[in-house]
Short mmCIF file of C-alpha atoms and ligand atoms in Angstrom, two decimals:
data_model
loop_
_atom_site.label_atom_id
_atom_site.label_comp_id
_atom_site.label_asym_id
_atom_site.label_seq_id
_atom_site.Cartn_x
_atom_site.Cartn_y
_atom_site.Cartn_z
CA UNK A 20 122.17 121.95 100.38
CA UNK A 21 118.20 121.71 101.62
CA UNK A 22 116.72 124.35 103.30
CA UNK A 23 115.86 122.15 105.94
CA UNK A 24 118.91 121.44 106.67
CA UNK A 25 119.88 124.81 106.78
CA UNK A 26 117.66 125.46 109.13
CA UNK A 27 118.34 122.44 111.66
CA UNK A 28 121.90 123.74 111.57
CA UNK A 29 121.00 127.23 111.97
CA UNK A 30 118.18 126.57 114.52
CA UNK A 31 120.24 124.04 116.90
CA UNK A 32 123.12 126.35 116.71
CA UNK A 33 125.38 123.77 115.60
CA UNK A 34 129.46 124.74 117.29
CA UNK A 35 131.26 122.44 115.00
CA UNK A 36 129.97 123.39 111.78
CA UNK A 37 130.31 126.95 112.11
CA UNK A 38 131.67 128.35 109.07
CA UNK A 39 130.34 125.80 106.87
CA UNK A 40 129.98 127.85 103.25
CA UNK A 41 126.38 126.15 102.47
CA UNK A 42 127.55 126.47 98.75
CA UNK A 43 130.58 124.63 98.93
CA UNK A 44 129.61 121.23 101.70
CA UNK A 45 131.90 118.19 100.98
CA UNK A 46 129.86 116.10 99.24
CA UNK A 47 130.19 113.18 102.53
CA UNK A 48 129.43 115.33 104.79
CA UNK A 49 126.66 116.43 102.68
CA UNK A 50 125.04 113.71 102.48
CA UNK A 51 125.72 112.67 106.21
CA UNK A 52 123.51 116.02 107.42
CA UNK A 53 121.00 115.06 104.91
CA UNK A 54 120.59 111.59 105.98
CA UNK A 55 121.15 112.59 109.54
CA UNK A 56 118.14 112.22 111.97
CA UNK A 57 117.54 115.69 113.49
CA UNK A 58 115.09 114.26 116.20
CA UNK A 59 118.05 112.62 117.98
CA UNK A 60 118.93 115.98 119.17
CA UNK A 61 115.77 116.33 121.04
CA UNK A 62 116.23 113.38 123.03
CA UNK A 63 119.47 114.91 124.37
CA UNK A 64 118.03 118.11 125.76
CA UNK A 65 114.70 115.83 127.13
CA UNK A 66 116.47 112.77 128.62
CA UNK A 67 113.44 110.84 129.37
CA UNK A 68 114.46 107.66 130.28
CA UNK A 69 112.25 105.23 128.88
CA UNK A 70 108.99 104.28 130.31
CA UNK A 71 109.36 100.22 131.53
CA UNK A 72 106.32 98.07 132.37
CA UNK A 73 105.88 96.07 135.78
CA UNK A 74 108.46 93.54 136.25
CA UNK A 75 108.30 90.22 137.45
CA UNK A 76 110.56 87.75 137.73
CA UNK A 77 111.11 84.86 135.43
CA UNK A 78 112.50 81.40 136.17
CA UNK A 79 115.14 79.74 134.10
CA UNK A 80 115.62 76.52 132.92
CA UNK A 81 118.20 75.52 135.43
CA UNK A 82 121.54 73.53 135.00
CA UNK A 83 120.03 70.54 137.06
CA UNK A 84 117.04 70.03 135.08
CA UNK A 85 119.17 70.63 131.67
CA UNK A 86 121.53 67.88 132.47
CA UNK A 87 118.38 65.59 133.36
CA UNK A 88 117.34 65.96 129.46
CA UNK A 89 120.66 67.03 127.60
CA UNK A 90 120.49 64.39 125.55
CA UNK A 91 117.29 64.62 123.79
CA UNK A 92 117.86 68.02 123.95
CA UNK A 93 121.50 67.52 121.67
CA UNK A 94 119.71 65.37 119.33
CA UNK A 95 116.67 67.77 118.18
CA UNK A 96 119.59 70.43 117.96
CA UNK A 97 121.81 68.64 116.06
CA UNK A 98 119.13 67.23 113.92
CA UNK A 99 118.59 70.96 113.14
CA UNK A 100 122.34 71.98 112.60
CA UNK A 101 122.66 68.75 110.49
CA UNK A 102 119.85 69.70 108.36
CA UNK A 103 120.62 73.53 107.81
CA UNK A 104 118.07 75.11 110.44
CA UNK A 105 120.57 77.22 112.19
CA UNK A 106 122.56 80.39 111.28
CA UNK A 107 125.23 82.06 113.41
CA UNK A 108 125.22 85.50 113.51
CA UNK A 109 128.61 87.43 114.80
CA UNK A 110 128.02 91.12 116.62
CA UNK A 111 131.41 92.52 115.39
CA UNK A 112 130.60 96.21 115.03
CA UNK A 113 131.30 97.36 118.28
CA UNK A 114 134.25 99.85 118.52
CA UNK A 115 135.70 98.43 122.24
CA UNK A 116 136.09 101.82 123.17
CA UNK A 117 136.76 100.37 126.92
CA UNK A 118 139.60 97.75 125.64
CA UNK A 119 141.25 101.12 124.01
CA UNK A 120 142.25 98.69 120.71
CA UNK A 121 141.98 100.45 117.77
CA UNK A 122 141.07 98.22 115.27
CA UNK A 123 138.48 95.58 115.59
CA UNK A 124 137.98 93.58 118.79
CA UNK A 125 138.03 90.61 117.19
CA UNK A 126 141.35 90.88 115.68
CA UNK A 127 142.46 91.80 119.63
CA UNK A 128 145.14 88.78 120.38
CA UNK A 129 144.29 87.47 123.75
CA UNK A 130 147.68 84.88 123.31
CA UNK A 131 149.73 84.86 125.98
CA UNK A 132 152.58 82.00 124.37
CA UNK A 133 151.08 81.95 121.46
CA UNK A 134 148.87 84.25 119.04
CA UNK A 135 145.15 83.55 119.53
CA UNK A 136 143.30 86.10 118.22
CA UNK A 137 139.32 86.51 119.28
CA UNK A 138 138.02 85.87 115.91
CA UNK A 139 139.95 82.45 115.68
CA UNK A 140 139.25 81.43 119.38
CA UNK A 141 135.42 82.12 118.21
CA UNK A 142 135.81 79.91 115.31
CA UNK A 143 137.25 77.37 117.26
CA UNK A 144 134.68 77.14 119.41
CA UNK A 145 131.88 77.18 116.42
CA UNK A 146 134.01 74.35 114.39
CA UNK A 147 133.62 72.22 117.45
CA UNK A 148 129.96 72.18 117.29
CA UNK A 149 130.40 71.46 112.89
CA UNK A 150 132.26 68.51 113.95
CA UNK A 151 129.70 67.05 116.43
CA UNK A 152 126.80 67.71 113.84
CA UNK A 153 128.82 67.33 110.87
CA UNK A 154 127.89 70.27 109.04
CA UNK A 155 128.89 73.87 108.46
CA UNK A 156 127.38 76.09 109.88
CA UNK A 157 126.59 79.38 108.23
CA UNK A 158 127.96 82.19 110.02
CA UNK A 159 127.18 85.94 109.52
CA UNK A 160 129.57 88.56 110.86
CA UNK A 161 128.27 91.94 111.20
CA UNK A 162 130.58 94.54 111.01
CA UNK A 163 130.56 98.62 110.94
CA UNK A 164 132.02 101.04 108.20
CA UNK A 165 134.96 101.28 110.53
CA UNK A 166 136.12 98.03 110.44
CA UNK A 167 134.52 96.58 107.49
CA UNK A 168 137.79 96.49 105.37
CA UNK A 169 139.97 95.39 108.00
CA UNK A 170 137.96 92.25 109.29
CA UNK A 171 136.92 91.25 105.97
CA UNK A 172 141.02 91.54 105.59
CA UNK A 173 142.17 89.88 108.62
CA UNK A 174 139.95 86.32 108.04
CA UNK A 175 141.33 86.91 104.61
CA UNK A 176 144.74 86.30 105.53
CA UNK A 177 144.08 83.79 108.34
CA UNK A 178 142.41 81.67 105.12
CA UNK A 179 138.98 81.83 107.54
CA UNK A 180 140.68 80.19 110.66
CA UNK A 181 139.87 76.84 108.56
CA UNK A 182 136.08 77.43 108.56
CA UNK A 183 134.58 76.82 105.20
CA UNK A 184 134.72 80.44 103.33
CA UNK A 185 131.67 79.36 101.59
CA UNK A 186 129.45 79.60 104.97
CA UNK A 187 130.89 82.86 105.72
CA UNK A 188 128.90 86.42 104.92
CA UNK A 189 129.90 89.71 106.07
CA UNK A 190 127.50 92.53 106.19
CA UNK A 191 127.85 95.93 107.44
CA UNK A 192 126.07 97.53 109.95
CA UNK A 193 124.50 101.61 109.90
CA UNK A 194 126.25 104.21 111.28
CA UNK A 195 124.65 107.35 112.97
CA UNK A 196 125.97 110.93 113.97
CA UNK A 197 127.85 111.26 118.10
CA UNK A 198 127.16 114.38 119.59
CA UNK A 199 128.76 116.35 122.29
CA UNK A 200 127.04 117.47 125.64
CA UNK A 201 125.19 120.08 124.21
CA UNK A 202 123.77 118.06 121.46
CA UNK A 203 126.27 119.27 118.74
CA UNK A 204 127.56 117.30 116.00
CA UNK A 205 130.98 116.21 115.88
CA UNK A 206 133.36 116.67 113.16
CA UNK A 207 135.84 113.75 112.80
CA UNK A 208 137.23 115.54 109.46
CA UNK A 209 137.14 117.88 107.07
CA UNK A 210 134.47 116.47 105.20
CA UNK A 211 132.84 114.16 107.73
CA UNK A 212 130.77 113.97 111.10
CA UNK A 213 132.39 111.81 113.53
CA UNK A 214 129.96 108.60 113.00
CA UNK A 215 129.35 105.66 115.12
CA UNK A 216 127.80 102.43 114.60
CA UNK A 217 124.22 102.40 115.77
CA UNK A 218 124.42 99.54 118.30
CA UNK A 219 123.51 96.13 118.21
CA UNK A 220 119.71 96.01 117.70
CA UNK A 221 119.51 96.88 114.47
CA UNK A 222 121.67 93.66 113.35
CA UNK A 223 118.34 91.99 111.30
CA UNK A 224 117.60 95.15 109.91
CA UNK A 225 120.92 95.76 108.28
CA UNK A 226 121.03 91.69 107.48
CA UNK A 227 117.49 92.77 105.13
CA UNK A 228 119.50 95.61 103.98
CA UNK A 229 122.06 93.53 102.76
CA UNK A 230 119.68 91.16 101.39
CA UNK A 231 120.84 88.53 103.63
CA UNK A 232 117.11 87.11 104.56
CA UNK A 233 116.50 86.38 101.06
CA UNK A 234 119.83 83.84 101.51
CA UNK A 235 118.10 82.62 104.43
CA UNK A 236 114.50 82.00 102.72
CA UNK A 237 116.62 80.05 99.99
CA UNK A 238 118.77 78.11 102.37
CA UNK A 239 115.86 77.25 104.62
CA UNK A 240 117.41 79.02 108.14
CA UNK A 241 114.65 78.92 110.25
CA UNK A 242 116.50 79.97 113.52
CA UNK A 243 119.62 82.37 113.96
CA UNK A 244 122.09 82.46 116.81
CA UNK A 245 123.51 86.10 117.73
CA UNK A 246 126.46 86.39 119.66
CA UNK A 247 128.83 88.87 120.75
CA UNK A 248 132.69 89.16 119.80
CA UNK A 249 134.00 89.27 122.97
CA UNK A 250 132.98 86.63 125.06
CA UNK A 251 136.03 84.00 124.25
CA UNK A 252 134.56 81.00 126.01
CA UNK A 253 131.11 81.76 123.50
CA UNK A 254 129.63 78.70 122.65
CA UNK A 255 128.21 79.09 119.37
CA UNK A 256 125.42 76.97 117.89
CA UNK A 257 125.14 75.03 121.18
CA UNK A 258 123.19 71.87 120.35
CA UNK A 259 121.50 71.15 123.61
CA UNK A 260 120.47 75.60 123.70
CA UNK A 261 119.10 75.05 120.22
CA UNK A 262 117.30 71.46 121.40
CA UNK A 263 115.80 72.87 124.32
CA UNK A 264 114.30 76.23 122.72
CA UNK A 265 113.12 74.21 119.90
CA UNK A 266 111.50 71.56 122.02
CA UNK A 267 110.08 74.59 125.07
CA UNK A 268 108.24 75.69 121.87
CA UNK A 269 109.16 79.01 122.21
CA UNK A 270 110.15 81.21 119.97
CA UNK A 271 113.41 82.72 121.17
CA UNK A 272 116.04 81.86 124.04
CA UNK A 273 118.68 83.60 126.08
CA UNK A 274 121.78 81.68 127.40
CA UNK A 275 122.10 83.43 131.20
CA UNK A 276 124.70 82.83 134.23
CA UNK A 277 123.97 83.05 137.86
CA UNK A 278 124.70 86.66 139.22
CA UNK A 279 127.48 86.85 141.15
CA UNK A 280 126.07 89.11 143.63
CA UNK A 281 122.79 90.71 143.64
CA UNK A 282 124.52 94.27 142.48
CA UNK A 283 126.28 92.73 139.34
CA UNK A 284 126.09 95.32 136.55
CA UNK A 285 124.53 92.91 134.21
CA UNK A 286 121.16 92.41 132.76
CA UNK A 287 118.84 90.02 134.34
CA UNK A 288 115.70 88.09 132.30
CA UNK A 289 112.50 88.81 133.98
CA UNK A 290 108.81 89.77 132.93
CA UNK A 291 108.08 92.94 132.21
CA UNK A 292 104.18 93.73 131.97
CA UNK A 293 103.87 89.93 131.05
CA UNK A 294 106.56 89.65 128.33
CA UNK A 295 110.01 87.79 128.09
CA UNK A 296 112.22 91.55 129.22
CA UNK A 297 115.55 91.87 130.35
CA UNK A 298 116.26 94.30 132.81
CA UNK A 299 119.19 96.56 133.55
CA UNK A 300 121.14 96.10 136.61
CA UNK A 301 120.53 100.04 137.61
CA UNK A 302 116.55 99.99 136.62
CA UNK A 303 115.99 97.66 139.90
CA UNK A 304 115.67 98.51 143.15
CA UNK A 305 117.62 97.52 146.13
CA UNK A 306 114.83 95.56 147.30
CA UNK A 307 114.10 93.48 144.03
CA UNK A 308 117.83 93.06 143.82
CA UNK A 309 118.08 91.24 147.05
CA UNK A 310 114.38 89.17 146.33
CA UNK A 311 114.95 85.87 146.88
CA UNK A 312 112.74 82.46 146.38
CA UNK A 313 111.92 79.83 149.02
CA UNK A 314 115.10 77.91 148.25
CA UNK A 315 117.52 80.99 148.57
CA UNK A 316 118.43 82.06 144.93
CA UNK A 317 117.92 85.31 144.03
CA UNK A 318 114.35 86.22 141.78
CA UNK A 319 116.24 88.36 139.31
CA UNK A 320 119.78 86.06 139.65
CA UNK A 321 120.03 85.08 136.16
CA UNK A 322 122.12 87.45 133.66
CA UNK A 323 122.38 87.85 130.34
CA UNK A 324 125.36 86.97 128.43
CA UNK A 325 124.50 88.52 125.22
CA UNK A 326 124.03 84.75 123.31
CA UNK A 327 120.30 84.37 121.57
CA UNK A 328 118.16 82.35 119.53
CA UNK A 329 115.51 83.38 117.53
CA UNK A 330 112.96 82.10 115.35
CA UNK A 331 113.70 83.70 112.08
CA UNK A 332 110.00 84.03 111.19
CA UNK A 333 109.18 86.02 114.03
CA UNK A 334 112.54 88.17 113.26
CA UNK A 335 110.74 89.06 109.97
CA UNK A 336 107.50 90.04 112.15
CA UNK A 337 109.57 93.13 114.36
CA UNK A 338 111.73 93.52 111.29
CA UNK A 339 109.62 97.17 110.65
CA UNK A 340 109.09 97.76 114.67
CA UNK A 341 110.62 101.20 115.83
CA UNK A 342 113.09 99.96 118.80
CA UNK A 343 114.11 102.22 121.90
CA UNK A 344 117.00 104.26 121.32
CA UNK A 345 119.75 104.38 124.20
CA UNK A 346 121.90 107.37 124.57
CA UNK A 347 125.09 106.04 125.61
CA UNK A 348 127.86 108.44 126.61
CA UNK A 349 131.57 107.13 124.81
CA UNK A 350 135.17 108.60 123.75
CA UNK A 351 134.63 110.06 120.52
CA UNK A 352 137.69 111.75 118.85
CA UNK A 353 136.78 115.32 117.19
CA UNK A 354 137.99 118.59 115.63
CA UNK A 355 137.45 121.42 117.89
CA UNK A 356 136.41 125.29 116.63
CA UNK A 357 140.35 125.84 115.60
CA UNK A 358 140.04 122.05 113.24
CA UNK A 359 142.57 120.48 115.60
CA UNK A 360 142.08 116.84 116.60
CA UNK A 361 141.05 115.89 119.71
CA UNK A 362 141.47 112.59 121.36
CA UNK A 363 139.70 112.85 124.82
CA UNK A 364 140.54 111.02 127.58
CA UNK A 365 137.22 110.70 129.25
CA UNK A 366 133.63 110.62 127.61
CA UNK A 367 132.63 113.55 125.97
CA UNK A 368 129.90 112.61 123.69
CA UNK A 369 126.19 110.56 123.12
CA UNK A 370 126.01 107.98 120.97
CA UNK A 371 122.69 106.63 119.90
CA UNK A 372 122.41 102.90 119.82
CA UNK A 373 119.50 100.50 119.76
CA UNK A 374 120.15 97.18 121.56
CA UNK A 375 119.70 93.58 121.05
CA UNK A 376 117.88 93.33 124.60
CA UNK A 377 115.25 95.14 123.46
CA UNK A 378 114.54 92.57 120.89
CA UNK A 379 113.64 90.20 123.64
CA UNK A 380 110.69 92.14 124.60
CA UNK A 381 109.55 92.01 121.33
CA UNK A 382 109.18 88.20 121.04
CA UNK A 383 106.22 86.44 122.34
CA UNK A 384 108.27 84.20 124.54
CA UNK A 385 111.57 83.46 125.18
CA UNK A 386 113.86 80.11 127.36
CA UNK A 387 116.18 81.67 129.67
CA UNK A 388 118.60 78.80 129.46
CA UNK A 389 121.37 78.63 132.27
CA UNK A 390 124.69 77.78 131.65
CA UNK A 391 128.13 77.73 133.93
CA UNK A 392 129.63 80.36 133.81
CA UNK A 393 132.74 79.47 134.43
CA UNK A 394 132.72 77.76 131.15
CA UNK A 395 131.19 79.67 129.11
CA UNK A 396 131.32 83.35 130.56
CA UNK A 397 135.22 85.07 129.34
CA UNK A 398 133.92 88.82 128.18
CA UNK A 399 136.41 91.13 127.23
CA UNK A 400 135.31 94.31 127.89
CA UNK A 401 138.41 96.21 129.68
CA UNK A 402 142.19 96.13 129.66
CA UNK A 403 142.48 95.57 133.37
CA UNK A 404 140.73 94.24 136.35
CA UNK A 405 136.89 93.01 135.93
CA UNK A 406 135.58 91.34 132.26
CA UNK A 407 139.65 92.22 131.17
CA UNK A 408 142.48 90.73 129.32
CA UNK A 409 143.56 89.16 132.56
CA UNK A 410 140.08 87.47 133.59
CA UNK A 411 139.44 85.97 130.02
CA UNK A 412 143.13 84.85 129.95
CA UNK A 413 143.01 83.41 133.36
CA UNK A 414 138.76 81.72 132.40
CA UNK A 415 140.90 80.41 128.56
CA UNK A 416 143.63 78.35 131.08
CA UNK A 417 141.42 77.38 133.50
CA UNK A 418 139.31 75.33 130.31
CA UNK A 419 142.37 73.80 129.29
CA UNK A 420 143.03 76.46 126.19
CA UNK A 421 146.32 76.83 125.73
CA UNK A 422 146.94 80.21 125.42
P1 UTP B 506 129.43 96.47 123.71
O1 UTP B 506 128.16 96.90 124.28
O2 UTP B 506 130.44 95.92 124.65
O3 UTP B 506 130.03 97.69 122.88
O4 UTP B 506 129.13 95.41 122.58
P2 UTP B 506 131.43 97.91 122.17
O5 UTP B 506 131.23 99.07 121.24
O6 UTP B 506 131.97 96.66 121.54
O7 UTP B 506 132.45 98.27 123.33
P3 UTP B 506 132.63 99.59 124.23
O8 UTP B 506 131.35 99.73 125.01
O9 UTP B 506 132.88 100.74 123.29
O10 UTP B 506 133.82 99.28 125.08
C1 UTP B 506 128.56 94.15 122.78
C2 UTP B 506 128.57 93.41 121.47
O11 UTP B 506 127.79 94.10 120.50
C3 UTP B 506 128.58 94.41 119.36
C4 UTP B 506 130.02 94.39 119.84
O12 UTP B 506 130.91 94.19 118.75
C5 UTP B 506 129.96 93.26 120.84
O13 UTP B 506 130.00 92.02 120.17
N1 UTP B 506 128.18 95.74 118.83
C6 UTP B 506 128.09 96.80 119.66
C7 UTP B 506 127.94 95.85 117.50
O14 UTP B 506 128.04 94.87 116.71
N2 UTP B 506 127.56 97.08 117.02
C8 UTP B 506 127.45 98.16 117.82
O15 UTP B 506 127.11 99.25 117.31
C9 UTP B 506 127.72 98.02 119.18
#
C-alpha cells in the first residue's frame, strides 16, 4: 500500500480500519483507499456551508401564457424529437433510502390491482410523447454499482416495457466513500468501504466516462432531458417544454410547480448574483419566503421538480467545472470494531453528493417553465404520508391510470 495512504489512515485515526495488516489489504478495498478522496474528510470537521450569492427572484413562464402559444411551442419541439435533437436522460442511481426498498426504485411496484412498476409507468409516459412525434426517443438510464446488474436485469425481462431496446443505454454512475460522525470510513465488508453513489450532478460526467457524448456527437443530440425516477406522473420529452426553451433562446429550462405554501421543503428558481440558481427551501428567510408580487403570488413560489433541459453544447462547456459538494447525512449499513453488521435505524453517516441544481447555476440562462402539478407532480420519496406510496397512488387515479 502507498505511504500516503498510510499516513491518511494513521493521521485521521481511522476506527473502522483498525487492524488493517498494511501488507495483506484486499485488493478492493485497496484500491478504494487509494482512489479515495482524503479532502472529503476535512469538510466534515469544517462544515462550512457554502457561500451563496444575492438572490433575486425570477419569474416563470406561467401556465396562462403557455397555453396562449402551446401550439407553436409543440411544433418546434416535435420538429426536434422528430428529427433526433432530443435525448432522455433517466437519474436511476439513487438508493431511496427514505422508501426503505432495497433494490432499485424504479423496479418499486406502485400497482395497487395490477403490477405497475416505476420504470414501466416512466416508459409509458415517454412512449406517449414517441407516438405524437413519431420517433424514438433515445433514452439514457443512469444507474450506480449497486443496482447496475439488477436494472439492466429487470428491463431485460420486461423486454424494455415495449420501448425500442435499440434507443436504450445504460451507464453507471461513480461511487464515493460514507463516513460516520467523526469522519471515519465505513466498512460495508471485509474487503470493502461502505460506498455510495455520488449524487446526481455528476450524471454528464459519468455519461463522458462512458463515452456516451461521443454517441451523441454522432447521432446529432443537441439537447438532453434529465429526469428523476420517482416522479410517476414525469413527463418526459415534453414537446411544448422542449418548444418553448428552444424558441426563449435559452440554453437550459426547468419544469417548476406552484409552492404549496411558502414553507414547502422544495427548491425554488430564482437569481442568484444574476444567474439562473435554485434555491433551497431552508437557505431563505422567513421574510423572502412570504415575498409576494403586486398580484399576490409568492416571488420565490415556483419549485423545482427535478425535470431539465439542457443544451448539450453548453453541457460540454461545465463538463471539467469543479461542482459544490453536499454532505448529506443517510442510513448507511456498516461493520462495527467487533466486524458485526449493523443496520441502523436512524442516520448515522455523510454522504458526499454533488447535485443536479447546481448545474443550473452554471448555465448562462435557463426557462423556468410551469406546469400543473397535479398532473405532472407524483414523487415518491417516502412509504407513508407526504411525496409517499399513498400520494402518488392516489395523483396515478386521479389522471385516469389505472393502477
Ligand atoms: P433523491 O435526492 O431523492 O435521492 O434522488 P435517493 O438516493 O433516490 O433517495 P433517498 O434520499 O435516499 O431517499 C433524486 C433523483 O436523483 C437520482 C435518484 O435516483 C432520483 O431519480 N439520484 C440520486 C441518482 O441518480 N444518483 C444519486 O447518487 C442520487
Amino acid at each position: 500500500m502507498k505511504e500516503q495512504i498510510r499516513k491518511n489512515i494513521e493521521n485521521t485515526n481511522q476506527k473502522y480500519l483498525k487492524g488493517l495488516v498494511y501488507e495483506n489489504v484486499p485488493e478492493r478495498l485497496e484500491r478504494q483507499l487509494e482512489e479515495m478522496d482524503w479532502s472529503y474528510l476535512d469538510l466534515v470537521h469544517n462544515k462550512k456551508s457554502q457561500q451563496r450569492g444575492k438572490f433575486e427572484p425570477l419569474a416563470a413562464t406561467e401556465i396562462s401564457e403557455i397555453r396562449e402559444k402551446e401550439e407553436v411551442y409543440r411544433k418546434e419541439g416535435l420538429a426536434a424529437l422528430k428529427a433526433g435533437k432530443v435525448g432522455a436522460i433517466l437519474l436511476a442511481g439513487g438508493q431511496g433510502t427514505r422508501l426503505g426498498f432495497d433494490k432499485a426504485k424504479g423496479m418499486f411496484n406502485i400497482g395497487v390491482n395490477k403490477n405497475l412498476y416505476i420504470f414501466e409507468q416512466l416508459i409509458h409516459n415517454l412512449m406517449q410523447v414517441k407516438e405524437e412525434a413519431d420517433a424514438w426517443i433515445p433514452l439514457y438510464i443512469m444507474t450506480s454499482e449497486k443496482n447496475d446488474k439488477d436494472t439492466r436485469e429487470f428491463f431485460e425481462e420486461h423486454d424494455y416495457f415495449g420501448y425500442n431496446r435499440d434507443y436504450i443505454r445504460f451507464f453507471v454512475q461513480e461511487m464515493v466513500p460514507a463516513v460516520d460522525f467523526d469522519g471515519n470510513v465505513l466498512m460495508e465488508s471485509e474487503d470493502s468501504l461502505a460506498m455510495s453513489p455520488n449524487g446526481n450532478g455528476g450524471w454528464f460526467k459519468s455519461m463522458i466516462k462512458a463515452h456516451l457524448d461521443e454517441e451523441l456527437k454522432e447521432k446529432g443530440i443537441e439537447w438532453l432531458n434529465v429526469f428523476a425516477v420517482d416522479n410517476v406522473l414525469q413527463r418526459i420529452a415534453d414537446p411544448v417544454f422542449i418548444g418553448a426553451t428552444i424558441l426563449s433562446g435559452c440554453v437550459s429550462g426547468a419544469k417548476v410547480v406552484r409552492k404549496v405554501s411558502p414553507d414547502e421543503r422544495v427548491g425554488a428558481m430564482c437569481l442568484e448574483d444574476g444567474k439562473p440558481s435554485i434555491v433551497e427551501y431552508y437557505e431563505l428567510t422567513p421574510e423572502m419566503a412570504e415575498a409576494k408580487n403586486e398580484n399576490g403570488s409568492l416571488l420565490y413560489g415556483f419549485g423545482v421538480i427535478l425535470n431539465y433541459l439542457f443544451r448539450v453544447d453548453k453541457l460540454m462547456d461545465i463538463a471539467e467545472k469543479n461542482m459544490p459538494l453536499h454532505i448529506v447525512e443517510k442510513k448507511v449499513p456498516y461493520l462495527d470494531e467487533n466486524g458485526q453488521l449493523n443496520k441502523p435505524q436512524e442516520p448515522n453517516a455523510y454522504k458526499f453528493e454533488t447535485l443536479i441544481l447546481d448545474m443550473i447555476y452554471m448555465m448562462d440562462n435557463c426557462l423556468p417553465f410551469e406546469v400543473e402539478r397535479e398532473k405532472e407532480f407524483a414523487p415518491v420519496k417516502n412509504a407513508t404520508g407526504t411525496d409517499s406510496v399513498e400520494t402518488a397512488r392516489e395523483l396515478l387515479k386521479r389522471n385516469g391510470i389505472a393502477i
